[in-house]
Amino acid sequence: MGADLPGRGPWFLSTTTHVAAAASGLNEGMSNSQPQAAAPALGPDAADTRIGLAWVGPLLSTAVTLPLAFFAHFLVVLGASAVEDHSGSPASLPIGIFRYGLLVPFCLLWIAWALVRHPGLSHRRVLCSVVAPVSVLLLTVAVLAFMG
């Protein structure tokens, strides 16, 4: 099913097996004066060790943004029900603008969660995590100001 690396065992062996096999192969024909390097981890858990606590920022941002968006949606719907357009029905334009505008913070959250696997892009992940709840606040203020 999976492709084996040449000279190595199948992919499902643990990383300690790979390290032990590589260390024994490195020690053959080497003198004590040469530095010995450990083989890189090749198991499925090799990529997970570098993530660390990168998920904390997107998690906190999600925990703040989703309830804030729900509460802001309630305020916009309540504000729109108080405003009537010329035909006498509640103004649905601000509600539509707000609902489409919520795509921005939700996309920012999605990007922040997608960047968890890329430790080199941590500044972008933090920026998306911070801007997502701020964009909900700015969108709410803009729509409520639009309704007048």
Backbone as ProteinMPNN parsed JSONL, in Angstrom:
{"seq_chain_A": "MGADLPGRGPWFLSTTTHVAAAASGLNEGMSNSQPQAAAPALGPDAADTRIGLAWVGPLLSTAVTLPLAFFAHFLVVLGASAVEDHSGSPASLPIGIFRYGLLVPFCLLWIAWALVRHPGLSHRRVLCSVVAPVSVLLLTVAVLAFMG", "coords_chain_A": {"N_chain_A": [[0.827, -1.184, 0.0], [1.76, 1.407, 0.968], [4.645, 3.222, -0.108], [7.885, 1.973, 0.267], [10.917, 3.189, 1.636], [14.139, 3.123, 0.087], [16.332, 0.731, 1.409], [15.268, 0.907, 3.924], [12.797, -0.056, 6.389], [9.272, -0.933, 6.237], [6.795, 1.764, 6.079], [5.279, 1.857, 8.396], [6.749, 1.233, 10.605], [8.114, 2.074, 13.812], [9.58, 5.233, 14.819], [11.826, 4.902, 16.374], [12.898, 2.512, 15.511], [13.798, 3.22, 12.973], [15.723, 5.136, 13.63], [17.523, 3.632, 15.145], [18.35, 1.774, 13.212], [19.532, 3.489, 11.348], [21.55, 4.609, 12.901], [23.173, 2.403, 13.412], [24.008, 1.903, 10.831], [25.45, 4.231, 10.304], [27.569, 4.039, 12.04], [29.211, 2.071, 11.017], [32.322, 1.635, 9.616], [33.303, 4.113, 10.409], [35.458, 6.333, 12.127], [36.189, 7.235, 15.562], [36.618, 9.948, 15.683], [35.019, 11.278, 13.899], [32.014, 13.145, 13.591], [28.819, 11.929, 14.626], [25.657, 11.633, 13.204], [22.195, 11.68, 13.841], [19.547, 9.911, 12.26], [16.819, 11.389, 10.438], [13.481, 11.514, 11.74], [11.089, 9.267, 10.52], [8.532, 8.372, 10.791], [4.859, 8.439, 11.026], [4.369, 10.224, 13.041], [6.254, 12.177, 12.934], [5.851, 14.739, 11.782], [4.08, 15.858, 13.545], [5.438, 16.605, 15.846], [6.56, 19.097, 15.632], [4.59, 21.008, 15.754], [3.572, 21.852, 18.273], [2.241, 24.278, 20.394], [0.716, 25.669, 18.544], [-1.949, 25.685, 17.899], [-3.377, 27.044, 19.8], [-3.845, 29.834, 19.494], [-5.659, 30.042, 17.172], [-7.742, 28.571, 18.361], [-8.535, 30.107, 20.619], [-9.292, 32.41, 19.251], [-11.437, 31.437, 17.733], [-13.148, 30.735, 19.815], [-13.818, 33.246, 20.741], [-14.725, 34.668, 18.491], [-16.985, 33.306, 17.333], [-19.181, 33.321, 19.327], [-19.336, 36.105, 19.528], [-20.041, 36.849, 16.922], [-22.571, 35.671, 16.786], [-23.972, 37.15, 18.77], [-23.7, 39.707, 17.678], [-25.12, 39.378, 15.312], [-27.673, 39.06, 16.333], [-28.033, 41.669, 17.383], [-28.002, 43.19, 15.007], [-30.22, 42.171, 13.605], [-32.215, 42.852, 15.415], [-31.931, 45.633, 15.372], [-32.542, 46.107, 12.684], [-35.19, 45.385, 12.61], [-36.39, 47.472, 13.861], [-36.139, 49.491, 12.081], [-37.794, 50.664, 9.247], [-38.351, 50.265, 5.758], [-39.394, 52.136, 2.829], [-41.67, 50.785, 1.995], [-42.846, 49.809, 4.232], [-42.103, 47.404, 5.32], [-39.758, 45.51, 7.345], [-36.316, 46.478, 7.179], [-34.352, 44.652, 5.089], [-31.938, 44.769, 3.834], [-29.648, 45.619, 5.47], [-29.361, 43.31, 7.045], [-28.738, 41.354, 5.165], [-26.33, 42.418, 4.179], [-24.783, 42.207, 6.481], [-24.772, 39.415, 6.904], [-23.433, 38.442, 4.605], [-21.09, 39.801, 5.024], [-20.056, 38.481, 7.208], [-18.606, 36.451, 6.153], [-15.97, 37.245, 5.93], [-14.668, 37.266, 8.613], [-15.029, 34.515, 9.132], [-13.603, 33.277, 7.072], [-11.074, 34.216, 7.771], [-10.72, 32.844, 10.185], [-10.666, 30.233, 9.191], [-8.322, 30.33, 7.654], [-6.471, 30.816, 9.701], [-6.646, 28.402, 11.131], [-5.763, 26.687, 9.126], [-3.11, 27.42, 8.901], [-1.885, 26.318, 11.076], [-0.361, 24.029, 10.72], [1.925, 24.995, 9.575], [4.735, 26.042, 10.749], [6.517, 28.072, 10.076], [5.027, 30.22, 9.305], [3.949, 31.616, 11.438], [3.488, 34.263, 12.237], [1.578, 35.178, 10.445], [-0.532, 33.499, 11.091], [-1.11, 34.335, 13.698], [-1.853, 36.961, 13.156], [-4.203, 36.576, 11.587], [-5.741, 35.315, 13.541], [-6.121, 37.345, 15.398], [-7.337, 39.39, 13.943], [-9.791, 38.353, 13.149], [-11.939, 38.399, 15.267], [-11.952, 41.166, 15.585], [-12.76, 42.052, 13.093], [-15.428, 41.264, 13.103], [-16.493, 42.99, 15.017], [-16.022, 45.499, 13.743], [-17.566, 45.173, 11.426], [-20.125, 44.966, 12.55], [-20.426, 47.5, 13.739], [-20.295, 49.083, 11.421], [-22.569, 48.229, 9.958], [-24.661, 48.826, 11.739], [-24.326, 51.591, 11.868], [-24.934, 52.173, 9.236], [-27.648, 51.668, 9.181], [-28.553, 53.731, 10.639]], "CA_chain_A": [[0.0, 0.0, 0.0], [2.641, 2.566, 1.008], [5.941, 3.004, -0.73], [8.985, 1.864, 1.225], [12.138, 3.888, 1.27], [15.181, 2.139, -0.18], [17.209, 0.463, 2.532], [14.525, 1.089, 5.17], [11.658, -0.944, 6.562], [8.007, -0.328, 5.814], [6.477, 3.072, 6.641], [4.562, 1.789, 9.653], [7.636, 0.979, 11.734], [8.244, 3.247, 14.676], [10.741, 6.079, 14.553], [13.005, 4.386, 17.067], [13.479, 1.495, 14.651], [14.529, 3.921, 11.919], [16.892, 5.791, 14.215], [18.479, 2.586, 15.508], [18.92, 1.228, 11.976], [20.403, 4.498, 10.756], [22.727, 4.767, 13.757], [24.071, 1.269, 13.181], [24.592, 2.088, 9.501], [26.406, 5.328, 10.351], [28.735, 3.653, 12.816], [30.049, 1.155, 10.259], [33.384, 2.243, 8.829], [33.622, 5.458, 10.866], [36.32, 6.408, 13.295], [35.591, 7.946, 16.675], [36.81, 11.382, 15.558], [34.002, 11.86, 13.031], [30.731, 13.327, 14.284], [27.756, 11.025, 14.229], [24.37, 12.318, 13.109], [21.029, 10.806, 13.924], [18.689, 9.946, 11.082], [15.556, 12.087, 10.698], [12.335, 10.669, 12.052], [10.338, 9.005, 9.3], [7.208, 7.834, 11.102], [3.741, 9.366, 10.843], [4.341, 11.21, 14.112], [7.382, 13.099, 12.775], [5.369, 16.096, 11.495], [3.292, 16.363, 14.67], [6.278, 17.074, 16.936], [6.965, 20.493, 15.454], [3.432, 21.896, 15.848], [3.586, 22.441, 19.609], [1.022, 24.951, 20.846], [0.277, 26.581, 17.495], [-3.407, 25.641, 17.782], [-4.0, 27.818, 20.874], [-4.329, 31.11, 18.946], [-6.925, 29.852, 16.457], [-8.798, 28.104, 19.258], [-9.035, 31.268, 21.364], [-9.974, 33.288, 18.297], [-12.726, 30.818, 17.425], [-13.98, 30.824, 21.015], [-14.278, 34.631, 20.893], [-15.384, 35.148, 17.277], [-18.305, 32.704, 17.088], [-20.233, 33.936, 20.159], [-19.437, 37.523, 19.181], [-20.81, 36.923, 15.673], [-23.964, 35.359, 17.108], [-24.534, 38.292, 19.476], [-23.767, 40.826, 16.731], [-26.227, 39.085, 14.392], [-28.875, 39.38, 17.096], [-28.157, 43.135, 17.424], [-28.326, 43.712, 13.672], [-31.611, 41.81, 13.304], [-33.051, 43.678, 16.288], [-31.874, 47.001, 14.845], [-33.238, 46.162, 11.397], [-36.638, 45.289, 12.819], [-36.857, 48.789, 14.29], [-36.07, 50.388, 10.92], [-38.658, 50.225, 8.152], [-38.094, 50.956, 4.499], [-40.531, 52.922, 2.345], [-42.867, 49.966, 1.792], [-43.413, 49.462, 5.518], [-41.552, 46.14, 5.828], [-38.442, 45.693, 7.974], [-35.206, 46.611, 6.233], [-33.604, 43.404, 4.996], [-30.629, 45.028, 3.256], [-28.558, 45.529, 6.457], [-29.188, 41.927, 7.479], [-28.016, 40.691, 4.085], [-24.946, 42.917, 4.178], [-24.105, 41.64, 7.64], [-24.566, 37.975, 6.719], [-22.34, 38.266, 3.644], [-19.878, 40.332, 5.639], [-19.515, 37.499, 8.146], [-17.682, 35.565, 5.452], [-14.595, 37.712, 6.166], [-14.073, 36.654, 9.805], [-15.009, 33.058, 9.058], [-12.452, 32.927, 6.23], [-9.876, 34.458, 8.573], [-10.59, 31.708, 11.101], [-10.271, 29.071, 8.403], [-6.914, 30.51, 7.314], [-5.695, 30.637, 10.932], [-6.571, 26.969, 11.409], [-4.955, 26.046, 8.085], [-1.703, 27.76, 9.116], [-1.352, 25.646, 12.261], [0.617, 23.048, 10.26], [3.082, 25.667, 8.973], [5.344, 26.833, 11.823], [7.227, 29.233, 9.547], [4.065, 31.298, 9.035], [3.251, 31.864, 12.698], [3.044, 35.658, 12.323], [0.319, 35.291, 9.69], [-1.559, 32.808, 11.868], [-1.467, 35.218, 14.808], [-2.571, 38.099, 12.58], [-5.564, 36.134, 11.255], [-6.459, 35.018, 14.784], [-6.469, 38.605, 16.068], [-8.182, 40.218, 13.082], [-11.131, 37.753, 12.988], [-12.962, 39.029, 16.121], [-11.98, 42.615, 15.339], [-13.562, 42.293, 11.89], [-16.846, 41.146, 13.483], [-16.858, 44.256, 15.67], [-16.072, 46.563, 12.739], [-18.721, 44.92, 10.568], [-21.329, 45.3, 13.312], [-20.512, 48.961, 13.85], [-20.584, 49.634, 10.096], [-23.965, 47.954, 9.574], [-25.543, 49.602, 12.615], [-24.229, 52.996, 11.429], [-25.635, 52.242, 7.957], [-29.085, 51.714, 9.444], [-28.812, 55.077, 11.144]], "C_chain_A": [[0.874, 1.25, 0.0], [3.978, 2.235, 0.387], [7.005, 2.965, 0.356], [10.171, 2.661, 0.715], [13.227, 2.86, 1.02], [16.094, 1.992, 1.036], [16.526, 0.602, 3.875], [13.378, 0.078, 5.213], [10.391, -0.276, 6.066], [7.691, 0.939, 6.607], [5.85, 2.988, 8.019], [5.45, 1.407, 10.837], [7.803, 2.249, 12.555], [9.512, 4.017, 14.343], [11.979, 5.56, 15.253], [13.67, 3.289, 16.254], [14.302, 2.145, 13.556], [15.8, 4.553, 12.459], [17.943, 4.757, 14.576], [19.138, 1.999, 14.269], [19.873, 2.227, 11.335], [21.668, 4.677, 11.577], [23.695, 3.606, 13.565], [24.718, 1.381, 11.812], [25.618, 3.199, 9.484], [27.687, 4.935, 11.077], [29.673, 2.731, 12.056], [31.07, 1.945, 9.449], [33.743, 3.645, 9.252], [34.574, 5.381, 12.049], [35.633, 7.234, 14.371], [35.72, 9.462, 16.538], [35.751, 12.053, 14.69], [32.691, 12.02, 13.798], [29.682, 12.376, 13.745], [26.435, 11.776, 14.257], [23.252, 11.302, 13.185], [20.194, 10.968, 12.669], [17.415, 10.706, 11.411], [14.436, 11.09, 10.953], [11.476, 10.51, 10.806], [8.932, 8.495, 9.562], [6.115, 8.857, 10.874], [3.678, 10.435, 11.915], [5.456, 12.237, 13.978], [6.913, 14.534, 12.55], [4.633, 16.698, 12.686], [4.156, 16.928, 15.79], [6.634, 18.536, 16.809], [5.806, 21.475, 15.616], [3.38, 22.585, 17.201], [2.239, 23.024, 19.992], [0.496, 25.939, 19.811], [-1.241, 26.65, 17.38], [-4.097, 26.529, 18.808], [-4.575, 29.13, 20.355], [-5.617, 30.963, 18.151], [-8.062, 29.361, 17.344], [-9.394, 29.25, 20.065], [-9.794, 32.225, 20.452], [-11.344, 32.737, 17.927], [-13.675, 30.934, 18.6], [-14.5, 32.233, 21.255], [-15.14, 35.046, 19.7], [-16.796, 34.581, 17.101], [-19.394, 33.247, 18.011], [-20.42, 35.423, 19.854], [-20.25, 37.712, 17.91], [-22.283, 36.628, 15.92], [-24.648, 36.545, 17.791], [-24.68, 39.498, 18.54], [-24.908, 40.613, 15.731], [-27.556, 39.399, 15.076], [-29.096, 40.895, 17.15], [-28.572, 43.709, 16.072], [-29.771, 43.383, 13.311], [-32.567, 42.637, 14.15], [-33.075, 45.124, 15.801], [-32.615, 47.145, 13.528], [-34.75, 46.062, 11.572], [-37.219, 46.622, 13.279], [-36.898, 49.778, 13.128], [-36.971, 49.819, 9.824], [-38.271, 50.963, 6.89], [-39.38, 51.626, 4.028], [-41.795, 52.093, 2.152], [-43.504, 49.53, 3.114], [-42.907, 48.147, 6.08], [-40.188, 46.392, 6.466], [-37.33, 45.706, 6.931], [-34.383, 45.328, 6.224], [-32.206, 43.608, 4.409], [-29.506, 44.986, 4.297], [-28.306, 44.105, 6.946], [-28.409, 41.147, 6.43], [-26.565, 41.118, 4.006], [-24.168, 42.293, 5.32], [-23.807, 40.156, 7.441], [-23.466, 37.702, 5.701], [-21.023, 38.79, 4.195], [-19.249, 39.382, 6.638], [-18.605, 36.481, 7.461], [-16.231, 35.959, 5.712], [-14.022, 37.116, 7.455], [-14.039, 35.134, 9.766], [-13.887, 32.568, 8.155], [-11.138, 33.163, 6.97], [-9.65, 33.337, 9.582], [-10.124, 30.462, 10.364], [-8.785, 29.15, 8.037], [-6.038, 30.299, 8.553], [-5.57, 29.157, 11.282], [-5.73, 26.246, 10.362], [-3.466, 26.299, 8.296], [-1.11, 27.107, 10.358], [-0.242, 24.672, 11.86], [1.881, 23.671, 9.667], [3.751, 26.556, 10.021], [6.103, 28.053, 11.32], [6.328, 30.431, 9.303], [3.294, 31.677, 10.293], [2.766, 33.304, 12.814], [1.745, 35.874, 11.549], [-0.827, 34.618, 10.429], [-2.038, 33.686, 13.021], [-2.265, 36.408, 14.294], [-4.009, 37.717, 12.228], [-6.378, 35.86, 12.509], [-6.9, 36.285, 15.499], [-7.486, 39.401, 15.254], [-9.607, 39.651, 12.967], [-12.163, 38.353, 13.947], [-13.057, 40.531, 15.928], [-12.832, 42.921, 14.109], [-15.053, 42.132, 12.169], [-17.315, 42.442, 14.141], [-16.98, 45.389, 14.653], [-17.26, 46.407, 11.805], [-20.017, 45.298, 11.278], [-21.51, 46.807, 13.428], [-20.867, 49.586, 12.513], [-22.043, 49.417, 9.7], [-24.931, 48.722, 10.451], [-25.492, 51.085, 12.273], [-24.95, 53.186, 10.094], [-27.137, 52.362, 8.17], [-29.502, 53.057, 10.025], [-29.509, 55.085, 12.418]], "O_chain_A": [[0.737, 2.083, -0.896], [4.388, 1.074, 0.367], [7.027, 3.81, 1.252], [10.388, 2.784, -0.49], [13.245, 1.818, 1.677], [16.562, 2.975, 1.611], [17.183, 0.422, 4.9], [13.041, -0.551, 4.21], [10.438, 0.832, 5.531], [8.253, 1.16, 7.68], [5.886, 3.973, 8.757], [4.956, 1.272, 11.957], [7.65, 3.358, 12.044], [10.404, 3.505, 13.666], [13.089, 5.765, 14.761], [14.892, 3.149, 16.3], [15.393, 1.671, 13.239], [16.842, 4.507, 11.806], [19.132, 4.976, 14.341], [20.344, 1.751, 14.265], [20.923, 1.834, 10.828], [22.746, 4.875, 11.017], [24.91, 3.807, 13.557], [25.873, 0.988, 11.649], [26.578, 3.126, 8.717], [28.765, 5.441, 10.764], [30.841, 2.622, 12.426], [30.701, 2.831, 8.678], [34.444, 4.33, 8.508], [34.494, 4.465, 12.868], [34.605, 7.862, 14.114], [35.0, 10.196, 17.215], [35.599, 13.273, 14.74], [32.303, 11.138, 14.563], [29.663, 12.059, 12.555], [26.132, 12.474, 15.224], [23.359, 10.197, 12.653], [20.145, 12.05, 12.084], [16.966, 10.675, 12.556], [14.45, 9.969, 10.443], [11.171, 11.486, 10.12], [8.205, 8.21, 8.611], [6.399, 10.014, 10.563], [3.007, 11.451, 11.733], [5.589, 13.099, 14.847], [7.523, 15.463, 13.08], [4.57, 17.92, 12.822], [3.643, 17.676, 16.622], [6.984, 19.163, 17.809], [6.038, 22.684, 15.615], [3.163, 23.795, 17.264], [1.215, 22.344, 19.922], [-0.109, 26.947, 20.175], [-1.763, 27.606, 16.806], [-5.303, 26.75, 18.699], [-5.683, 29.505, 20.736], [-6.582, 31.681, 18.417], [-9.222, 29.699, 17.106], [-10.614, 29.358, 20.186], [-10.819, 32.782, 20.843], [-12.309, 33.495, 17.82], [-14.864, 31.199, 18.421], [-15.528, 32.401, 21.912], [-16.168, 35.701, 19.874], [-17.712, 35.325, 16.751], [-20.461, 33.611, 17.516], [-21.537, 35.937, 19.917], [-21.062, 38.633, 17.825], [-23.151, 37.268, 15.326], [-25.77, 36.906, 17.435], [-25.674, 40.223, 18.607], [-25.584, 41.568, 15.348], [-28.462, 39.949, 14.449], [-30.223, 41.359, 16.981], [-29.403, 44.615, 16.009], [-30.477, 44.232, 12.766], [-33.61, 43.075, 13.665], [-34.124, 45.767, 15.817], [-33.243, 48.172, 13.273], [-35.505, 46.601, 10.762], [-38.411, 46.872, 13.103], [-37.608, 50.782, 13.186], [-36.909, 48.629, 9.517], [-37.908, 52.139, 6.932], [-40.359, 51.67, 4.774], [-42.893, 52.649, 2.146], [-44.587, 48.945, 3.114], [-43.243, 47.797, 7.212], [-39.535, 47.388, 6.155], [-37.413, 45.013, 5.917], [-33.787, 44.962, 7.237], [-31.374, 42.704, 4.482], [-28.479, 44.361, 4.031], [-27.166, 43.737, 7.23], [-27.519, 40.367, 6.768], [-25.675, 40.294, 3.794], [-23.018, 41.893, 5.145], [-22.716, 39.691, 7.77], [-22.642, 36.813, 5.916], [-19.957, 38.271, 3.862], [-18.047, 39.457, 6.895], [-17.906, 35.728, 8.138], [-15.35, 35.099, 5.715], [-12.957, 36.5, 7.396], [-13.119, 34.523, 10.309], [-13.276, 31.539, 8.444], [-10.191, 32.392, 6.813], [-8.512, 32.925, 9.808], [-9.278, 29.72, 10.865], [-8.074, 28.147, 8.104], [-4.981, 29.673, 8.465], [-4.498, 28.707, 11.688], [-5.047, 25.277, 10.693], [-2.642, 25.472, 7.906], [0.063, 27.326, 10.661], [0.726, 24.512, 12.604], [2.809, 22.951, 9.296], [3.368, 27.717, 10.168], [6.312, 28.992, 12.088], [6.819, 31.544, 9.114], [2.114, 32.02, 10.219], [1.729, 33.548, 13.431], [0.905, 36.673, 11.963], [-1.959, 35.101, 10.403], [-3.237, 33.768, 13.286], [-3.242, 36.82, 14.92], [-4.938, 38.462, 12.543], [-7.577, 36.139, 12.543], [-7.949, 36.295, 16.143], [-8.393, 40.015, 15.817], [-10.541, 40.41, 12.709], [-13.209, 38.794, 13.47], [-14.131, 41.111, 16.091], [-13.542, 43.926, 14.078], [-15.868, 42.8, 11.532], [-18.408, 42.93, 13.852], [-17.941, 46.157, 14.698], [-17.894, 47.394, 11.432], [-20.909, 45.887, 10.667], [-22.61, 47.326, 13.239], [-21.66, 50.526, 12.466], [-22.681, 50.324, 9.165], [-25.937, 49.228, 9.951], [-26.507, 51.773, 12.375], [-25.518, 54.25, 9.847], [-27.82, 53.071, 7.431], [-30.658, 53.464, 9.916], [-29.791, 56.153, 12.96]]}, "name": "protein", "num_of_chains": 1, "seq": "MGADLPGRGPWFLSTTTHVAAAASGLNEGMSNSQPQAAAPALGPDAADTRIGLAWVGPLLSTAVTLPLAFFAHFLVVLGASAVEDHSGSPASLPIGIFRYGLLVPFCLLWIAWALVRHPGLSHRRVLCSVVAPVSVLLLTVAVLAFMG"}
